[in-house]
Amino acid sequence: MSSISLHDQLFASITQRFESNADLELGDYIFSNSLFHTIAKEQVEFIFAHRLEIIEHLGLAEAVNELVEHCIESTKRYTYERNQFVNFTTEYDELLNAEFTDFIHQIRAALQKSRSEAELATEMIAVLKVHHERLRLIMASYCVTYQDGSLKENPLLRTVPCEEYSAEFQLSVMGFGLHDLIEPVLDVGCGTKGTLVDYLRRQSIAAFGVDRLAPESAFFFRNDWFDFDYSCQQWGSILAHQSLSTHFVYSYLHQPVSIEKFTRLMMNILASLEVGSFLGYAPGLPFFETEVEKMGKFKVTRRKISMHLPEVEQIAYSAKIYRVK
Ligand SMILES: C[S@@+](CC[C@H](N)C(=O)[O-])C[C@H]1O[C@@H](n2cnc3c(N)ncnc32)[C@H](O)[C@@H]1O
């Protein structure tokens, strides 16, 4: 087997492990961690049959780095698809990196030791157990750092569906017709499909999207919105439907530790606007907009969204913040 196809096979087997746990929730990861300590018989067979090549491959620093990157990306996707309010920071990236690097070295050591498939299966399960228990501690530490209260009741461990909407719906909620948009348009939190960006491009509007789970294409940036460089282009309109502001509201209500980070992010976006350009979003951010209005450089307009839900009445509007000076 060539090293290219071995690389692909190893990537595929990681993806397959995540898929085989698709029915489980983040809460299971903390409270029923043993469910993740298993390995499919076919995977053991494959690894044992190719053990010499795999040992050689995992001895290359570059191959290990690529696998670690893939594991981290898959872990984040698996986590974010279950609860969109989790957002691993750089320090968690470092913890994940250290853990996955060690995990791969432990797998290599297990392969070097094992003389039969049965021995390999036993060794692999022992390695997986330690690995998943360490990852569980990392996840638990994230939850208690970012959300007050007991781990058992932690809302970050609940499954929160992350809906994506049609382009027409997003534009109507934000209160925009195509003629209101100034090019180029940037859709922040554009979704895994980039529906609004695709739609606008079909209408010949220059549009781009940023999302940590963005599609792979020239018009999308797969980035965390906290790390994105909003000044990489002079945007005419920056849009954010049920993304940035939803997360800011969540943090305002439930994760006070992140409020400052969201405020800085919003100010960073506003600072990137030229006079005449704007940021448009829904839901509204009453606690933030009043501060922006005091600055004198921006004008805020609001448009009510009828939802008939008294508990979200205060944020049930779309807002547009224009740079006027
Ligand atoms: C509810 S979906 C809305 C998607 C789209 N705007 C729509 O209305 O259909 C929220 C999006 O925000 C993205 N998101 C959440 N946190 C993010 C972050 N820190 N950086 C980048 N994207 C993020 C998610 O990946 C998801 O695609």
mmCIF file of C-alpha atoms and ligand atoms in Angstrom:
data_model
loop_
_atom_site.group_PDB
_atom_site.id
_atom_site.type_symbol
_atom_site.label_atom_id
_atom_site.label_comp_id
_atom_site.label_asym_id
_atom_site.label_seq_id
_atom_site.Cartn_x
_atom_site.Cartn_y
_atom_site.Cartn_z
ATOM 1 C CA MET A 1 0.000 0.000 0.000
ATOM 2 C CA SER A 2 1.471 3.423 -0.931
ATOM 3 C CA SER A 3 1.907 5.951 1.888
ATOM 4 C CA ILE A 4 -0.739 8.204 0.228
ATOM 5 C CA SER A 5 -3.425 5.583 0.453
ATOM 6 C CA LEU A 6 -2.368 4.620 3.976
ATOM 7 C CA HIS A 7 -2.764 8.278 4.922
ATOM 8 C CA ASP A 8 -6.258 8.300 3.361
ATOM 9 C CA GLN A 9 -7.199 5.047 5.096
ATOM 10 C CA LEU A 10 -6.133 6.393 8.486
ATOM 11 C CA PHE A 11 -8.109 9.606 7.924
ATOM 12 C CA ALA A 12 -11.134 7.557 6.839
ATOM 13 C CA SER A 13 -10.924 5.341 9.916
ATOM 14 C CA ILE A 14 -10.927 8.424 12.178
ATOM 15 C CA THR A 15 -13.964 9.811 10.347
ATOM 16 C CA GLN A 16 -15.639 6.431 10.685
ATOM 17 C CA ARG A 17 -15.062 6.392 14.458
ATOM 18 C CA PHE A 18 -16.846 9.748 14.768
ATOM 19 C CA GLU A 19 -19.680 8.506 12.551
ATOM 20 C CA SER A 20 -20.098 5.362 14.632
ATOM 21 C CA ASN A 21 -20.723 7.587 17.679
ATOM 22 C CA ALA A 22 -23.152 9.870 15.838
ATOM 23 C CA ASP A 23 -26.100 8.896 18.068
ATOM 24 C CA LEU A 24 -24.311 9.816 21.275
ATOM 25 C CA GLU A 25 -24.462 13.204 22.987
ATOM 26 C CA LEU A 26 -21.892 15.372 24.750
ATOM 27 C CA GLY A 27 -23.514 14.408 28.051
ATOM 28 C CA ASP A 28 -22.763 10.730 27.244
ATOM 29 C CA TYR A 29 -19.144 11.660 26.761
ATOM 30 C CA ILE A 30 -18.927 12.918 30.323
ATOM 31 C CA PHE A 31 -21.205 10.466 32.100
ATOM 32 C CA SER A 32 -20.961 7.279 29.986
ATOM 33 C CA ASN A 33 -17.433 7.639 28.701
ATOM 34 C CA SER A 34 -16.929 3.851 28.507
ATOM 35 C CA LEU A 35 -19.212 3.811 25.426
ATOM 36 C CA PHE A 36 -16.277 5.343 23.540
ATOM 37 C CA HIS A 37 -13.657 2.793 24.640
ATOM 38 C CA THR A 38 -14.494 0.269 21.942
ATOM 39 C CA ILE A 39 -12.917 -0.426 18.570
ATOM 40 C CA ALA A 40 -14.525 -2.182 15.598
ATOM 41 C CA LYS A 41 -13.147 -5.634 14.763
ATOM 42 C CA GLU A 42 -12.505 -4.569 11.123
ATOM 43 C CA GLN A 43 -10.393 -1.640 12.317
ATOM 44 C CA VAL A 44 -8.212 -3.929 14.435
ATOM 45 C CA GLU A 45 -7.880 -6.304 11.477
ATOM 46 C CA PHE A 46 -6.876 -3.478 9.162
ATOM 47 C CA ILE A 47 -4.383 -1.981 11.597
ATOM 48 C CA PHE A 48 -2.833 -5.365 12.410
ATOM 49 C CA ALA A 49 -2.535 -6.307 8.736
ATOM 50 C CA HIS A 50 -0.722 -3.030 7.960
ATOM 51 C CA ARG A 51 1.132 -2.674 11.233
ATOM 52 C CA LEU A 52 4.636 -2.363 9.762
ATOM 53 C CA GLU A 53 3.640 0.451 7.381
ATOM 54 C CA ILE A 54 1.626 2.178 10.097
ATOM 55 C CA ILE A 55 4.532 2.026 12.575
ATOM 56 C CA GLU A 56 6.782 3.570 9.929
ATOM 57 C CA HIS A 57 4.182 6.196 8.960
ATOM 58 C CA LEU A 58 3.546 7.219 12.579
ATOM 59 C CA GLY A 59 7.278 7.645 13.046
ATOM 60 C CA LEU A 60 7.163 10.686 10.716
ATOM 61 C CA ALA A 61 6.544 13.967 12.532
ATOM 62 C CA GLU A 62 4.688 15.417 9.538
ATOM 63 C CA ALA A 63 2.303 12.442 9.335
ATOM 64 C CA VAL A 64 1.596 12.692 13.072
ATOM 65 C CA ASN A 65 0.895 16.432 12.776
ATOM 66 C CA GLU A 66 -1.554 15.865 9.915
ATOM 67 C CA LEU A 67 -3.390 13.177 11.855
ATOM 68 C CA VAL A 68 -3.507 15.348 14.980
ATOM 69 C CA GLU A 69 -4.961 18.244 12.942
ATOM 70 C CA HIS A 70 -7.580 15.933 11.470
ATOM 71 C CA CYS A 71 -8.491 14.554 14.909
ATOM 72 C CA ILE A 72 -8.851 18.061 16.360
ATOM 73 C CA GLU A 73 -10.976 19.259 13.447
ATOM 74 C CA SER A 74 -13.214 16.172 13.689
ATOM 75 C CA THR A 75 -13.547 16.558 17.475
ATOM 76 C CA LYS A 76 -14.561 20.187 17.122
ATOM 77 C CA ARG A 77 -17.066 19.426 14.372
ATOM 78 C CA TYR A 78 -18.559 16.580 16.432
ATOM 79 C CA THR A 79 -18.839 18.895 19.460
ATOM 80 C CA TYR A 80 -20.153 21.980 17.623
ATOM 81 C CA GLU A 81 -22.750 19.943 15.741
ATOM 82 C CA ARG A 82 -24.152 18.888 19.110
ATOM 83 C CA ASN A 83 -23.960 22.218 20.918
ATOM 84 C CA GLN A 84 -23.219 25.375 18.946
ATOM 85 C CA PHE A 85 -22.523 27.385 22.107
ATOM 86 C CA VAL A 86 -19.308 25.498 22.799
ATOM 87 C CA ASN A 87 -16.320 27.352 21.389
ATOM 88 C CA PHE A 88 -12.873 25.951 22.158
ATOM 89 C CA THR A 89 -10.305 28.675 22.742
ATOM 90 C CA THR A 90 -6.607 28.543 21.838
ATOM 91 C CA GLU A 91 -5.727 27.050 25.214
ATOM 92 C CA TYR A 92 -8.147 24.172 24.535
ATOM 93 C CA ASP A 93 -6.591 23.734 21.083
ATOM 94 C CA GLU A 94 -3.270 23.301 22.847
ATOM 95 C CA LEU A 95 -4.708 20.750 25.285
ATOM 96 C CA LEU A 96 -6.315 18.819 22.422
ATOM 97 C CA ASN A 97 -3.101 18.942 20.436
ATOM 98 C CA ALA A 98 -1.050 17.538 23.311
ATOM 99 C CA GLU A 99 -3.610 14.789 23.965
ATOM 100 C CA PHE A 100 -3.984 13.650 20.344
ATOM 101 C CA THR A 101 -0.203 13.686 19.791
ATOM 102 C CA ASP A 102 0.269 11.466 22.828
ATOM 103 C CA PHE A 103 -2.618 9.233 21.707
ATOM 104 C CA ILE A 104 -0.987 8.602 18.322
ATOM 105 C CA HIS A 105 2.353 7.806 19.959
ATOM 106 C CA GLN A 106 0.591 5.386 22.302
ATOM 107 C CA ILE A 107 -1.072 3.654 19.342
ATOM 108 C CA ARG A 108 2.310 3.257 17.673
ATOM 109 C CA ALA A 109 3.755 1.789 20.874
ATOM 110 C CA ALA A 110 0.781 -0.612 21.125
ATOM 111 C CA LEU A 111 1.422 -1.748 17.551
ATOM 112 C CA GLN A 112 5.094 -2.332 18.231
ATOM 113 C CA LYS A 113 4.205 -4.493 21.234
ATOM 114 C CA SER A 114 1.375 -6.606 19.801
ATOM 115 C CA ARG A 115 2.114 -10.042 18.336
ATOM 116 C CA SER A 116 -1.488 -10.952 17.410
ATOM 117 C CA GLU A 117 -4.794 -9.294 16.555
ATOM 118 C CA ALA A 118 -6.156 -10.263 19.962
ATOM 119 C CA GLU A 119 -3.219 -8.631 21.739
ATOM 120 C CA LEU A 120 -3.584 -5.547 19.583
ATOM 121 C CA ALA A 121 -7.298 -5.297 20.406
ATOM 122 C CA THR A 122 -6.517 -5.420 24.146
ATOM 123 C CA GLU A 123 -3.751 -2.828 23.821
ATOM 124 C CA MET A 124 -5.895 -0.513 21.670
ATOM 125 C CA ILE A 125 -8.773 -0.610 24.139
ATOM 126 C CA ALA A 126 -6.393 0.278 26.985
ATOM 127 C CA VAL A 127 -5.033 3.223 24.950
ATOM 128 C CA LEU A 128 -8.547 4.385 23.973
ATOM 129 C CA LYS A 129 -9.681 4.247 27.601
ATOM 130 C CA VAL A 130 -6.907 6.555 28.809
ATOM 131 C CA HIS A 131 -7.337 8.828 25.783
ATOM 132 C CA HIS A 132 -11.116 9.261 26.149
ATOM 133 C CA GLU A 133 -10.867 9.751 29.886
ATOM 134 C CA ARG A 134 -8.353 12.550 29.347
ATOM 135 C CA LEU A 135 -10.537 14.118 26.651
ATOM 136 C CA ARG A 136 -13.489 13.856 29.005
ATOM 137 C CA LEU A 137 -11.545 15.859 31.620
ATOM 138 C CA ILE A 138 -10.721 18.513 29.016
ATOM 139 C CA MET A 139 -14.403 18.752 28.027
ATOM 140 C CA ALA A 140 -15.566 18.829 31.649
ATOM 141 C CA SER A 141 -13.054 21.574 32.454
ATOM 142 C CA TYR A 142 -14.370 23.601 29.499
ATOM 143 C CA CYS A 143 -17.977 23.241 30.680
ATOM 144 C CA VAL A 144 -17.356 24.317 34.257
ATOM 145 C CA THR A 145 -15.121 27.205 33.172
ATOM 146 C CA TYR A 146 -17.639 28.651 30.753
ATOM 147 C CA GLN A 147 -20.918 27.884 32.470
ATOM 148 C CA ASP A 148 -21.824 28.210 36.134
ATOM 149 C CA GLY A 149 -23.616 25.431 37.953
ATOM 150 C CA SER A 150 -23.230 21.680 38.301
ATOM 151 C CA LEU A 151 -21.669 19.566 35.591
ATOM 152 C CA LYS A 152 -24.660 17.214 35.655
ATOM 153 C CA GLU A 153 -27.024 20.051 34.685
ATOM 154 C CA ASN A 154 -24.565 21.847 32.419
ATOM 155 C CA PRO A 155 -26.428 23.297 29.386
ATOM 156 C CA LEU A 156 -23.282 22.979 27.246
ATOM 157 C CA LEU A 157 -23.695 19.194 27.433
ATOM 158 C CA ARG A 158 -27.228 19.283 26.084
ATOM 159 C CA THR A 159 -27.909 18.877 22.407
ATOM 160 C CA VAL A 160 -28.857 22.225 20.871
ATOM 161 C CA PRO A 161 -29.886 21.874 17.233
ATOM 162 C CA CYS A 162 -28.179 24.391 14.985
ATOM 163 C CA GLU A 163 -30.736 25.326 12.347
ATOM 164 C CA GLU A 164 -29.891 26.752 8.942
ATOM 165 C CA TYR A 165 -32.449 28.753 6.966
ATOM 166 C CA SER A 166 -33.320 29.572 3.370
ATOM 167 C CA ALA A 167 -31.760 32.712 1.907
ATOM 168 C CA GLU A 168 -35.179 34.344 1.442
ATOM 169 C CA PHE A 169 -36.065 33.708 5.079
ATOM 170 C CA GLN A 170 -32.752 35.124 6.344
ATOM 171 C CA LEU A 171 -33.110 38.277 4.224
ATOM 172 C CA SER A 172 -36.709 38.801 5.286
ATOM 173 C CA VAL A 173 -35.913 38.387 9.011
ATOM 174 C CA MET A 174 -33.031 40.851 8.714
ATOM 175 C CA GLY A 175 -35.299 43.148 6.720
ATOM 176 C CA PHE A 176 -33.210 43.369 3.552
ATOM 177 C CA GLY A 177 -34.097 43.351 -0.106
ATOM 178 C CA LEU A 178 -31.294 42.745 -2.584
ATOM 179 C CA HIS A 179 -31.137 46.481 -3.412
ATOM 180 C CA ASP A 180 -30.356 47.291 0.270
ATOM 181 C CA LEU A 181 -27.099 45.374 0.187
ATOM 182 C CA ILE A 182 -23.809 47.105 -0.494
ATOM 183 C CA GLU A 183 -21.120 44.955 -2.101
ATOM 184 C CA PRO A 184 -19.052 43.098 -1.213
ATOM 185 C CA VAL A 185 -21.192 41.276 1.343
ATOM 186 C CA LEU A 186 -19.768 39.181 4.174
ATOM 187 C CA ASP A 187 -22.086 36.682 5.894
ATOM 188 C CA VAL A 188 -20.734 35.916 9.382
ATOM 189 C CA GLY A 189 -21.805 32.501 10.709
ATOM 190 C CA CYS A 190 -22.924 31.644 7.154
ATOM 191 C CA GLY A 191 -23.655 28.011 8.057
ATOM 192 C CA THR A 192 -22.276 24.711 6.815
ATOM 193 C CA LYS A 193 -23.978 25.151 3.435
ATOM 194 C CA GLY A 194 -23.442 28.884 2.925
ATOM 195 C CA THR A 195 -27.013 29.160 1.622
ATOM 196 C CA LEU A 196 -27.288 32.956 1.689
ATOM 197 C CA VAL A 197 -23.872 33.475 0.078
ATOM 198 C CA ASP A 198 -24.716 31.045 -2.732
ATOM 199 C CA TYR A 199 -28.066 32.721 -3.272
ATOM 200 C CA LEU A 200 -26.551 36.225 -3.424
ATOM 201 C CA ARG A 201 -23.856 35.066 -5.833
ATOM 202 C CA ARG A 202 -26.541 33.619 -8.099
ATOM 203 C CA GLN A 203 -28.064 37.134 -8.111
ATOM 204 C CA SER A 204 -24.627 38.464 -9.233
ATOM 205 C CA ILE A 205 -23.875 40.024 -5.844
ATOM 206 C CA ALA A 206 -20.279 39.644 -4.630
ATOM 207 C CA ALA A 207 -20.747 37.696 -1.414
ATOM 208 C CA PHE A 208 -18.509 35.708 0.909
ATOM 209 C CA GLY A 209 -19.084 33.738 4.074
ATOM 210 C CA VAL A 210 -17.180 32.976 7.233
ATOM 211 C CA ASP A 211 -18.040 30.106 9.569
ATOM 212 C CA ARG A 212 -16.014 27.643 11.621
ATOM 213 C CA LEU A 213 -17.855 24.902 9.682
ATOM 214 C CA ALA A 214 -18.002 26.743 6.327
ATOM 215 C CA PRO A 215 -18.090 24.782 3.062
ATOM 216 C CA GLU A 216 -14.784 24.331 1.278
ATOM 217 C CA SER A 217 -14.890 26.819 -1.588
ATOM 218 C CA ALA A 218 -13.195 29.978 -2.782
ATOM 219 C CA PHE A 219 -16.034 32.168 -1.474
ATOM 220 C CA PHE A 220 -15.900 30.889 2.084
ATOM 221 C CA PHE A 221 -13.489 31.284 4.957
ATOM 222 C CA ARG A 222 -13.421 28.353 7.370
ATOM 223 C CA ASN A 223 -12.551 30.397 10.430
ATOM 224 C CA ASP A 224 -13.641 31.093 13.938
ATOM 225 C CA TRP A 225 -15.361 34.487 13.909
ATOM 226 C CA PHE A 226 -13.182 35.583 16.837
ATOM 227 C CA ASP A 227 -10.033 35.021 14.767
ATOM 228 C CA PHE A 228 -11.195 36.339 11.384
ATOM 229 C CA ASP A 229 -9.548 39.468 9.966
ATOM 230 C CA TYR A 230 -12.568 41.655 9.096
ATOM 231 C CA SER A 231 -10.289 44.212 7.441
ATOM 232 C CA CYS A 232 -9.017 41.715 4.846
ATOM 233 C CA GLN A 233 -11.431 43.488 2.434
ATOM 234 C CA GLN A 234 -13.517 46.630 2.674
ATOM 235 C CA TRP A 235 -16.963 45.103 3.217
ATOM 236 C CA GLY A 236 -20.056 47.036 2.123
ATOM 237 C CA SER A 237 -22.474 44.952 4.215
ATOM 238 C CA ILE A 238 -21.703 42.484 6.961
ATOM 239 C CA LEU A 239 -24.658 40.219 7.736
ATOM 240 C CA ALA A 240 -25.210 37.826 10.620
ATOM 241 C CA HIS A 241 -28.490 35.950 10.790
ATOM 242 C CA GLN A 242 -29.005 33.922 13.986
ATOM 243 C CA SER A 243 -25.292 33.643 14.478
ATOM 244 C CA LEU A 244 -23.159 36.335 16.096
ATOM 245 C CA SER A 245 -25.971 38.095 17.896
ATOM 246 C CA THR A 246 -27.631 34.836 19.022
ATOM 247 C CA HIS A 247 -24.324 33.795 20.573
ATOM 248 C CA PHE A 248 -23.792 37.229 22.110
ATOM 249 C CA VAL A 249 -27.268 37.076 23.699
ATOM 250 C CA TYR A 250 -26.539 33.564 24.982
ATOM 251 C CA SER A 251 -23.306 34.751 26.524
ATOM 252 C CA TYR A 252 -25.029 37.821 28.010
ATOM 253 C CA LEU A 253 -27.633 35.598 29.676
ATOM 254 C CA HIS A 254 -25.654 32.459 30.532
ATOM 255 C CA GLN A 255 -21.900 32.888 30.036
ATOM 256 C CA PRO A 256 -20.854 36.193 31.542
ATOM 257 C CA VAL A 257 -17.211 35.140 31.209
ATOM 258 C CA SER A 258 -17.503 35.597 27.412
ATOM 259 C CA ILE A 259 -19.336 38.959 27.297
ATOM 260 C CA GLU A 260 -16.147 40.988 27.013
ATOM 261 C CA LYS A 261 -14.910 38.768 24.195
ATOM 262 C CA PHE A 262 -18.156 39.286 22.228
ATOM 263 C CA THR A 263 -18.103 43.026 22.871
ATOM 264 C CA ARG A 264 -14.545 43.196 21.518
ATOM 265 C CA LEU A 265 -15.540 41.126 18.487
ATOM 266 C CA MET A 266 -18.500 43.390 17.667
ATOM 267 C CA MET A 267 -16.355 46.518 18.111
ATOM 268 C CA ASN A 268 -13.704 44.997 15.889
ATOM 269 C CA ILE A 269 -16.318 44.392 13.167
ATOM 270 C CA LEU A 270 -17.719 47.910 13.519
ATOM 271 C CA ALA A 271 -14.206 49.381 13.336
ATOM 272 C CA SER A 272 -13.704 47.632 9.990
ATOM 273 C CA LEU A 273 -16.711 49.449 8.437
ATOM 274 C CA GLU A 274 -16.250 52.465 6.173
ATOM 275 C CA VAL A 275 -18.649 55.404 6.314
ATOM 276 C CA GLY A 276 -21.875 54.262 4.585
ATOM 277 C CA SER A 277 -21.314 50.551 5.124
ATOM 278 C CA PHE A 278 -23.184 48.550 7.745
ATOM 279 C CA LEU A 279 -23.560 45.510 9.958
ATOM 280 C CA GLY A 280 -27.035 43.902 9.876
ATOM 281 C CA TYR A 281 -28.156 41.088 12.168
ATOM 282 C CA ALA A 282 -30.986 39.383 14.016
ATOM 283 C CA PRO A 283 -31.853 38.927 16.843
ATOM 284 C CA GLY A 284 -31.242 42.344 18.368
ATOM 285 C CA LEU A 285 -28.674 43.271 20.996
ATOM 286 C CA PRO A 286 -30.324 45.986 23.126
ATOM 287 C CA PHE A 287 -27.616 45.915 25.838
ATOM 288 C CA PHE A 288 -24.883 46.475 23.211
ATOM 289 C CA GLU A 289 -26.590 48.884 20.791
ATOM 290 C CA THR A 290 -27.252 51.542 23.455
ATOM 291 C CA GLU A 291 -23.482 51.708 24.065
ATOM 292 C CA VAL A 292 -22.766 51.951 20.333
ATOM 293 C CA GLU A 293 -25.279 54.775 19.915
ATOM 294 C CA LYS A 294 -23.410 56.802 22.546
ATOM 295 C CA MET A 295 -20.226 56.686 20.445
ATOM 296 C CA GLY A 296 -21.617 59.149 17.875
ATOM 297 C CA LYS A 297 -19.991 57.358 14.905
ATOM 298 C CA PHE A 298 -22.830 54.924 14.212
ATOM 299 C CA LYS A 299 -26.543 55.026 13.578
ATOM 300 C CA VAL A 300 -28.682 52.070 14.696
ATOM 301 C CA THR A 301 -32.013 51.238 13.061
ATOM 302 C CA ARG A 302 -34.308 48.476 14.296
ATOM 303 C CA ARG A 303 -37.172 46.511 12.766
ATOM 304 C CA LYS A 304 -39.538 44.409 14.839
ATOM 305 C CA ILE A 305 -39.898 40.680 14.135
ATOM 306 C CA SER A 306 -43.285 39.296 15.152
ATOM 307 C CA MET A 307 -42.725 36.107 17.067
ATOM 308 C CA HIS A 308 -45.533 36.049 19.658
ATOM 309 C CA LEU A 309 -43.052 34.733 22.224
ATOM 310 C CA PRO A 310 -43.121 37.038 25.259
ATOM 311 C CA GLU A 311 -39.884 35.586 26.673
ATOM 312 C CA VAL A 312 -37.838 36.799 23.673
ATOM 313 C CA GLU A 313 -39.800 40.014 23.076
ATOM 314 C CA GLN A 314 -36.842 42.251 23.991
ATOM 315 C CA ILE A 315 -34.550 40.852 21.327
ATOM 316 C CA ALA A 316 -37.192 40.062 18.690
ATOM 317 C CA TYR A 317 -35.987 42.588 16.139
ATOM 318 C CA SER A 318 -33.345 42.943 13.473
ATOM 319 C CA ALA A 319 -30.826 45.748 13.683
ATOM 320 C CA LYS A 320 -28.629 47.591 11.256
ATOM 321 C CA ILE A 321 -25.618 49.552 12.499
ATOM 322 C CA TYR A 322 -24.363 52.075 9.895
ATOM 323 C CA ARG A 323 -21.090 53.876 10.092
ATOM 324 C CA VAL A 324 -21.951 57.566 9.716
ATOM 325 C CA LYS A 325 -18.645 59.225 10.644
HETATM 326 C C1 LIG B 1 -27.877 28.838 13.720
HETATM 327 S S1 LIG B 1 -26.578 28.690 12.526
HETATM 328 C C2 LIG B 1 -27.113 29.986 11.390
HETATM 329 C C3 LIG B 1 -26.538 29.806 10.013
HETATM 330 C C4 LIG B 1 -27.044 30.823 8.985
HETATM 331 N N1 LIG B 1 -26.658 32.168 9.307
HETATM 332 C C5 LIG B 1 -28.541 30.719 8.840
HETATM 333 O O1 LIG B 1 -29.276 31.586 9.329
HETATM 334 O O2 LIG B 1 -29.005 29.740 8.241
HETATM 335 C C6 LIG B 1 -25.196 29.482 13.382
HETATM 336 C C7 LIG B 1 -23.862 29.327 12.643
HETATM 337 O O3 LIG B 1 -22.859 30.017 13.411
HETATM 338 C C8 LIG B 1 -21.654 29.260 13.317
HETATM 339 N N2 LIG B 1 -20.775 29.566 14.449
HETATM 340 C C9 LIG B 1 -21.047 29.409 15.770
HETATM 341 N N3 LIG B 1 -19.985 29.808 16.506
HETATM 342 C C10 LIG B 1 -19.028 30.206 15.623
HETATM 343 C C11 LIG B 1 -17.715 30.716 15.771
HETATM 344 N N4 LIG B 1 -17.161 30.891 16.977
HETATM 345 N N5 LIG B 1 -17.027 31.048 14.656
HETATM 346 C C12 LIG B 1 -17.575 30.874 13.421
HETATM 347 N N6 LIG B 1 -18.810 30.384 13.217
HETATM 348 C C13 LIG B 1 -19.538 30.052 14.311
HETATM 349 C C14 LIG B 1 -22.121 27.815 13.343
HETATM 350 O O4 LIG B 1 -21.146 26.939 12.787
HETATM 351 C C15 LIG B 1 -23.403 27.883 12.512
HETATM 352 O O5 LIG B 1 -23.152 27.594 11.159
#
